[in-house]
mmCIF file of C-alpha atoms in Angstrom:
data_model
loop_
_atom_site.group_PDB
_atom_site.id
_atom_site.type_symbol
_atom_site.label_atom_id
_atom_site.label_comp_id
_atom_site.label_asym_id
_atom_site.label_seq_id
_atom_site.Cartn_x
_atom_site.Cartn_y
_atom_site.Cartn_z
ATOM 1 C CA MET A 1 -0.022 -0.007 0.035
ATOM 2 C CA LYS A 2 1.085 3.426 -0.970
ATOM 3 C CA VAL A 3 0.172 7.086 -0.553
ATOM 4 C CA LEU A 4 1.085 9.660 -3.078
ATOM 5 C CA LEU A 5 1.683 12.978 -1.469
ATOM 6 C CA VAL A 6 1.742 15.853 -4.197
ATOM 7 C CA ASN A 7 3.483 19.073 -3.192
ATOM 8 C CA GLY A 8 1.608 21.718 -5.573
ATOM 9 C CA SER A 9 3.752 24.665 -4.658
ATOM 10 C CA PRO A 10 6.467 25.967 -7.139
ATOM 11 C CA TRP A 11 9.042 25.496 -4.091
ATOM 12 C CA ASN A 12 10.142 22.133 -3.354
ATOM 13 C CA ASP A 13 11.402 22.738 0.123
ATOM 14 C CA GLY A 14 9.117 25.319 1.568
ATOM 15 C CA ASN A 15 6.163 25.288 3.948
ATOM 16 C CA VAL A 16 3.903 23.092 1.628
ATOM 17 C CA TYR A 17 6.563 20.269 1.526
ATOM 18 C CA LEU A 18 6.976 20.721 5.594
ATOM 19 C CA SER A 19 3.214 20.036 5.919
ATOM 20 C CA LEU A 20 3.305 17.036 3.721
ATOM 21 C CA LYS A 21 6.418 15.595 5.493
ATOM 22 C CA GLU A 22 4.522 15.953 8.799
ATOM 23 C CA CYS A 23 1.419 14.185 7.256
ATOM 24 C CA GLY A 24 3.661 11.653 5.664
ATOM 25 C CA LYS A 25 5.265 10.685 8.960
ATOM 26 C CA ALA A 26 2.075 9.595 10.416
ATOM 27 C CA ILE A 27 1.278 7.635 7.202
ATOM 28 C CA GLU A 28 4.577 5.837 7.478
ATOM 29 C CA GLU A 29 4.285 5.086 11.328
ATOM 30 C CA ALA A 30 1.050 3.308 10.303
ATOM 31 C CA GLY A 31 3.191 0.971 8.145
ATOM 32 C CA ILE A 32 2.126 2.446 4.769
ATOM 33 C CA GLU A 33 4.789 3.472 2.196
ATOM 34 C CA THR A 34 4.744 7.125 1.075
ATOM 35 C CA GLU A 35 5.883 8.830 -2.345
ATOM 36 C CA TYR A 36 6.431 12.701 -2.767
ATOM 37 C CA PHE A 37 5.800 14.152 -6.028
ATOM 38 C CA HIS A 38 6.629 17.918 -6.786
ATOM 39 C CA ILE A 39 4.957 19.673 -9.376
ATOM 40 C CA GLY A 40 7.761 22.104 -10.098
ATOM 41 C CA ASN A 41 7.548 25.710 -11.477
ATOM 42 C CA LYS A 42 7.767 24.650 -15.252
ATOM 43 C CA PRO A 43 4.639 25.859 -17.371
ATOM 44 C CA VAL A 44 1.684 23.725 -17.041
ATOM 45 C CA ARG A 45 -1.147 23.684 -19.717
ATOM 46 C CA GLY A 46 -4.721 24.069 -18.904
ATOM 47 C CA CYS A 47 -7.483 21.493 -20.285
ATOM 48 C CA LEU A 48 -8.994 22.065 -23.630
ATOM 49 C CA GLY A 49 -11.606 19.613 -23.493
ATOM 50 C CA CYS A 50 -10.459 18.038 -26.661
ATOM 51 C CA ASP A 51 -11.303 14.682 -25.670
ATOM 52 C CA ARG A 52 -8.347 13.223 -27.305
ATOM 53 C CA CYS A 53 -7.473 11.466 -23.902
ATOM 54 C CA ARG A 54 -10.555 9.042 -24.566
ATOM 55 C CA GLU A 55 -8.417 7.751 -27.551
ATOM 56 C CA LEU A 56 -5.072 7.845 -26.269
ATOM 57 C CA GLY A 57 -5.795 6.771 -22.833
ATOM 58 C CA LYS A 58 -3.583 9.961 -21.704
ATOM 59 C CA CYS A 59 -3.802 13.698 -22.152
ATOM 60 C CA ILE A 60 -2.659 14.381 -25.664
ATOM 61 C CA PHE A 61 -0.283 17.027 -24.399
ATOM 62 C CA ASP A 62 3.063 15.499 -23.365
ATOM 63 C CA ASP A 63 5.104 18.463 -22.831
ATOM 64 C CA ASP A 64 4.545 19.025 -19.054
ATOM 65 C CA ILE A 65 4.523 16.864 -16.090
ATOM 66 C CA LEU A 66 0.805 15.743 -16.259
ATOM 67 C CA ASN A 67 1.152 12.139 -17.681
ATOM 68 C CA GLU A 68 3.806 11.583 -15.252
ATOM 69 C CA LEU A 69 1.774 12.635 -12.456
ATOM 70 C CA VAL A 70 -1.217 10.439 -13.576
ATOM 71 C CA SER A 71 1.268 7.516 -14.033
ATOM 72 C CA ARG A 72 2.333 7.955 -10.276
ATOM 73 C CA MET A 73 -1.378 8.290 -9.124
ATOM 74 C CA LYS A 74 -2.482 5.051 -10.909
ATOM 75 C CA GLU A 75 -0.137 3.086 -8.607
ATOM 76 C CA ALA A 76 -0.997 4.699 -5.287
ATOM 77 C CA ASP A 77 -3.814 3.723 -2.972
ATOM 78 C CA GLY A 78 -4.541 7.145 -1.493
ATOM 79 C CA TYR A 79 -3.490 10.752 -2.305
ATOM 80 C CA VAL A 80 -2.677 13.978 -0.233
ATOM 81 C CA PHE A 81 -2.487 17.113 -2.469
ATOM 82 C CA ALA A 82 -1.004 20.219 -0.628
ATOM 83 C CA THR A 83 -1.127 23.738 -1.979
ATOM 84 C CA PRO A 84 -0.097 27.275 -1.119
ATOM 85 C CA VAL A 85 -2.573 29.897 -0.927
ATOM 86 C CA TYR A 86 -2.015 33.141 -3.125
ATOM 87 C CA TYR A 87 -5.666 34.509 -3.500
ATOM 88 C CA SER A 88 -7.930 32.467 -1.363
ATOM 89 C CA SER A 89 -7.360 29.468 -3.734
ATOM 90 C CA PRO A 90 -4.884 26.662 -4.958
ATOM 91 C CA ASN A 91 -2.182 27.220 -6.901
ATOM 92 C CA GLY A 92 -2.910 27.634 -10.625
ATOM 93 C CA ALA A 93 -0.611 25.035 -11.822
ATOM 94 C CA LEU A 94 -2.045 22.435 -9.664
ATOM 95 C CA ILE A 95 -5.560 23.186 -10.423
ATOM 96 C CA SER A 96 -4.701 22.891 -14.213
ATOM 97 C CA LEU A 97 -3.047 19.429 -13.602
ATOM 98 C CA LEU A 98 -5.866 18.307 -11.536
ATOM 99 C CA ASP A 99 -8.370 19.466 -14.331
ATOM 100 C CA ARG A 100 -6.386 17.362 -16.867
ATOM 101 C CA ALA A 101 -5.628 14.535 -14.618
ATOM 102 C CA PHE A 102 -9.490 14.030 -13.435
ATOM 103 C CA TYR A 103 -10.763 14.710 -17.044
ATOM 104 C CA SER A 104 -8.543 11.955 -18.716
ATOM 105 C CA SER A 105 -8.093 9.445 -16.035
ATOM 106 C CA SER A 106 -10.757 9.670 -13.218
ATOM 107 C CA ALA A 107 -11.662 5.937 -13.459
ATOM 108 C CA PHE A 108 -8.162 5.044 -12.104
ATOM 109 C CA PHE A 109 -8.917 7.170 -8.950
ATOM 110 C CA LYS A 110 -12.372 5.997 -8.043
ATOM 111 C CA HIS A 111 -12.739 4.941 -4.396
ATOM 112 C CA LYS A 112 -9.377 5.619 -3.430
ATOM 113 C CA PRO A 113 -9.010 7.937 -0.539
ATOM 114 C CA ALA A 114 -7.765 11.634 -0.836
ATOM 115 C CA ALA A 115 -6.970 14.497 1.217
ATOM 116 C CA ALA A 116 -6.147 18.101 0.764
ATOM 117 C CA ILE A 117 -3.774 20.654 2.537
ATOM 118 C CA ALA A 118 -3.709 24.121 2.267
ATOM 119 C CA VAL A 119 -0.725 26.510 3.383
ATOM 120 C CA CYS A 120 -1.382 30.156 4.033
ATOM 121 C CA ARG A 121 0.199 33.218 5.464
ATOM 122 C CA ARG A 122 -3.234 34.211 7.243
ATOM 123 C CA THR A 123 -6.394 33.289 5.536
ATOM 124 C CA GLY A 124 -7.879 31.616 2.377
ATOM 125 C CA GLY A 125 -7.025 28.031 3.732
ATOM 126 C CA SER A 126 -10.590 26.813 3.805
ATOM 127 C CA THR A 127 -11.584 27.959 0.525
ATOM 128 C CA SER A 128 -8.741 26.307 -0.982
ATOM 129 C CA VAL A 129 -9.114 23.013 0.707
ATOM 130 C CA ASP A 130 -12.886 23.217 -0.444
ATOM 131 C CA CYS A 131 -11.886 23.722 -3.954
ATOM 132 C CA LEU A 132 -9.456 20.644 -3.785
ATOM 133 C CA LEU A 133 -12.029 18.622 -2.327
ATOM 134 C CA LYS A 134 -14.562 18.826 -5.161
ATOM 135 C CA TYR A 135 -12.264 16.689 -7.574
ATOM 136 C CA PHE A 136 -12.593 13.818 -5.085
ATOM 137 C CA THR A 137 -16.154 14.207 -4.065
ATOM 138 C CA ILE A 138 -17.443 14.204 -7.674
ATOM 139 C CA ASN A 139 -15.341 11.047 -8.490
ATOM 140 C CA GLU A 140 -16.731 8.691 -5.495
ATOM 141 C CA MET A 141 -13.346 9.272 -3.459
ATOM 142 C CA PRO A 142 -13.691 8.980 0.257
ATOM 143 C CA VAL A 143 -12.154 12.199 1.797
ATOM 144 C CA ALA A 144 -9.549 11.793 4.705
ATOM 145 C CA SER A 145 -10.249 14.349 7.218
ATOM 146 C CA ALA A 146 -8.591 15.850 10.409
ATOM 147 C CA LEU A 147 -9.227 16.995 13.709
ATOM 148 C CA TYR A 148 -9.671 20.429 12.425
ATOM 149 C CA TRP A 149 -9.441 22.087 8.900
ATOM 150 C CA PRO A 150 -6.450 20.825 7.226
ATOM 151 C CA VAL A 151 -4.647 24.184 7.057
ATOM 152 C CA ILE A 152 -1.272 25.119 8.464
ATOM 153 C CA HIS A 153 0.180 28.905 8.551
ATOM 154 C CA GLY A 154 3.364 30.211 7.369
ATOM 155 C CA SER A 155 4.914 32.634 5.023
ATOM 156 C CA GLU A 156 8.631 32.736 5.164
ATOM 157 C CA LYS A 157 10.391 29.215 4.484
ATOM 158 C CA GLY A 158 10.170 27.095 7.586
ATOM 159 C CA GLU A 159 7.609 29.118 9.345
ATOM 160 C CA ALA A 160 5.084 26.565 9.298
ATOM 161 C CA ALA A 161 7.104 24.660 11.791
ATOM 162 C CA SER A 162 6.176 27.171 14.428
ATOM 163 C CA ASP A 163 2.249 26.382 13.888
ATOM 164 C CA HIS A 164 2.077 23.847 16.504
ATOM 165 C CA GLU A 165 -1.587 23.232 16.097
ATOM 166 C CA GLY A 166 -1.178 22.994 12.432
ATOM 167 C CA LEU A 167 1.453 20.415 12.681
ATOM 168 C CA GLN A 168 -0.924 18.486 14.882
ATOM 169 C CA ILE A 169 -3.619 18.742 12.352
ATOM 170 C CA MET A 170 -1.322 17.431 9.747
ATOM 171 C CA ARG A 171 -0.394 14.305 11.786
ATOM 172 C CA SER A 172 -4.074 13.500 12.411
ATOM 173 C CA LEU A 173 -4.752 13.837 8.676
ATOM 174 C CA GLY A 174 -1.814 11.378 8.127
ATOM 175 C CA ALA A 175 -3.065 9.019 10.643
ATOM 176 C CA ASN A 176 -6.729 9.000 9.164
ATOM 177 C CA MET A 177 -5.560 8.736 5.695
ATOM 178 C CA ALA A 178 -3.574 5.510 6.677
ATOM 179 C CA PHE A 179 -6.609 4.245 8.357
ATOM 180 C CA LEU A 180 -8.984 4.806 5.284
ATOM 181 C CA VAL A 181 -6.228 3.061 3.043
ATOM 182 C CA LYS A 182 -5.938 0.147 5.204
ATOM 183 C CA GLU A 183 -9.804 -0.217 5.644
ATOM 184 C CA LEU A 184 -10.481 -0.049 1.926
ATOM 185 C CA ASN A 185 -7.352 -1.924 0.514
ATOM 186 C CA GLY A 186 -9.039 -4.444 -2.011
ATOM 187 C CA LYS A 187 -12.601 -3.604 -1.123
ATOM 188 C CA LYS A 188 -15.113 -2.763 -4.014
ATOM 189 C CA ARG A 189 -18.373 -0.713 -3.621
ATOM 190 C CA GLU A 190 -21.644 -2.217 -4.694
ATOM 191 C CA PHE A 191 -23.443 0.481 -6.488
ATOM 192 C CA ASN A 192 -23.325 -0.509 -10.196
ATOM 193 C CA GLU A 193 -25.744 1.665 -12.092
ATOM 194 C CA LYS A 194 -25.145 2.863 -15.408
ATOM 195 C CA ARG A 195 -24.164 6.496 -15.322
ATOM 196 C CA GLU A 196 -26.962 8.864 -16.333
ATOM 197 C CA PHE A 197 -26.022 12.115 -18.174
ATOM 198 C CA THR A 198 -28.331 15.004 -18.435
ATOM 199 C CA ASN A 199 -28.210 18.859 -19.032
ATOM 200 C CA PHE A 200 -30.376 21.745 -18.310
ATOM 201 C CA ILE A 201 -31.128 23.010 -21.632
ATOM 202 C CA ARG A 202 -34.949 22.751 -22.416
#
């Protein structure tokens, strides 16, 4: 069993990484392997809705890290996505990646638990977490929760280490993620109705 922890910050060793490491330690202490993935700071395309992924089995654009991320996600049993907060929402590059990942490959992530973390200087954390959770809840993915909102505070590099409540929240999130991964391992849900699609045009 393995949990993929995705660093949605352009910086690979800042407060977002610090929060993921704290969460990851709790996952590892529960006996589950962790893997870290950093989205980096290179340009990321947005989704065009071209539907070529239906034919190719992957996003048609292979000039950024999206297909590598999806490949790692397919191998994992659970996910933690962490983002910095800039304007009360997740990092735009992370949003673009998740739009394309879920558009092209959502079937591979169904029923796997997921969690979101936001790192902010002061506010905007809850709205950023809420934005990330929507990817999971529209795709039948159980959400790992924490003992409070999964938000940690810090601005300068390493400052989040002083948010002791935030660090505890990260550890509780990791423990709950590990619990879900263990409980759901190998289990299948029983709802098998064919998907209905409608629109609101009359």
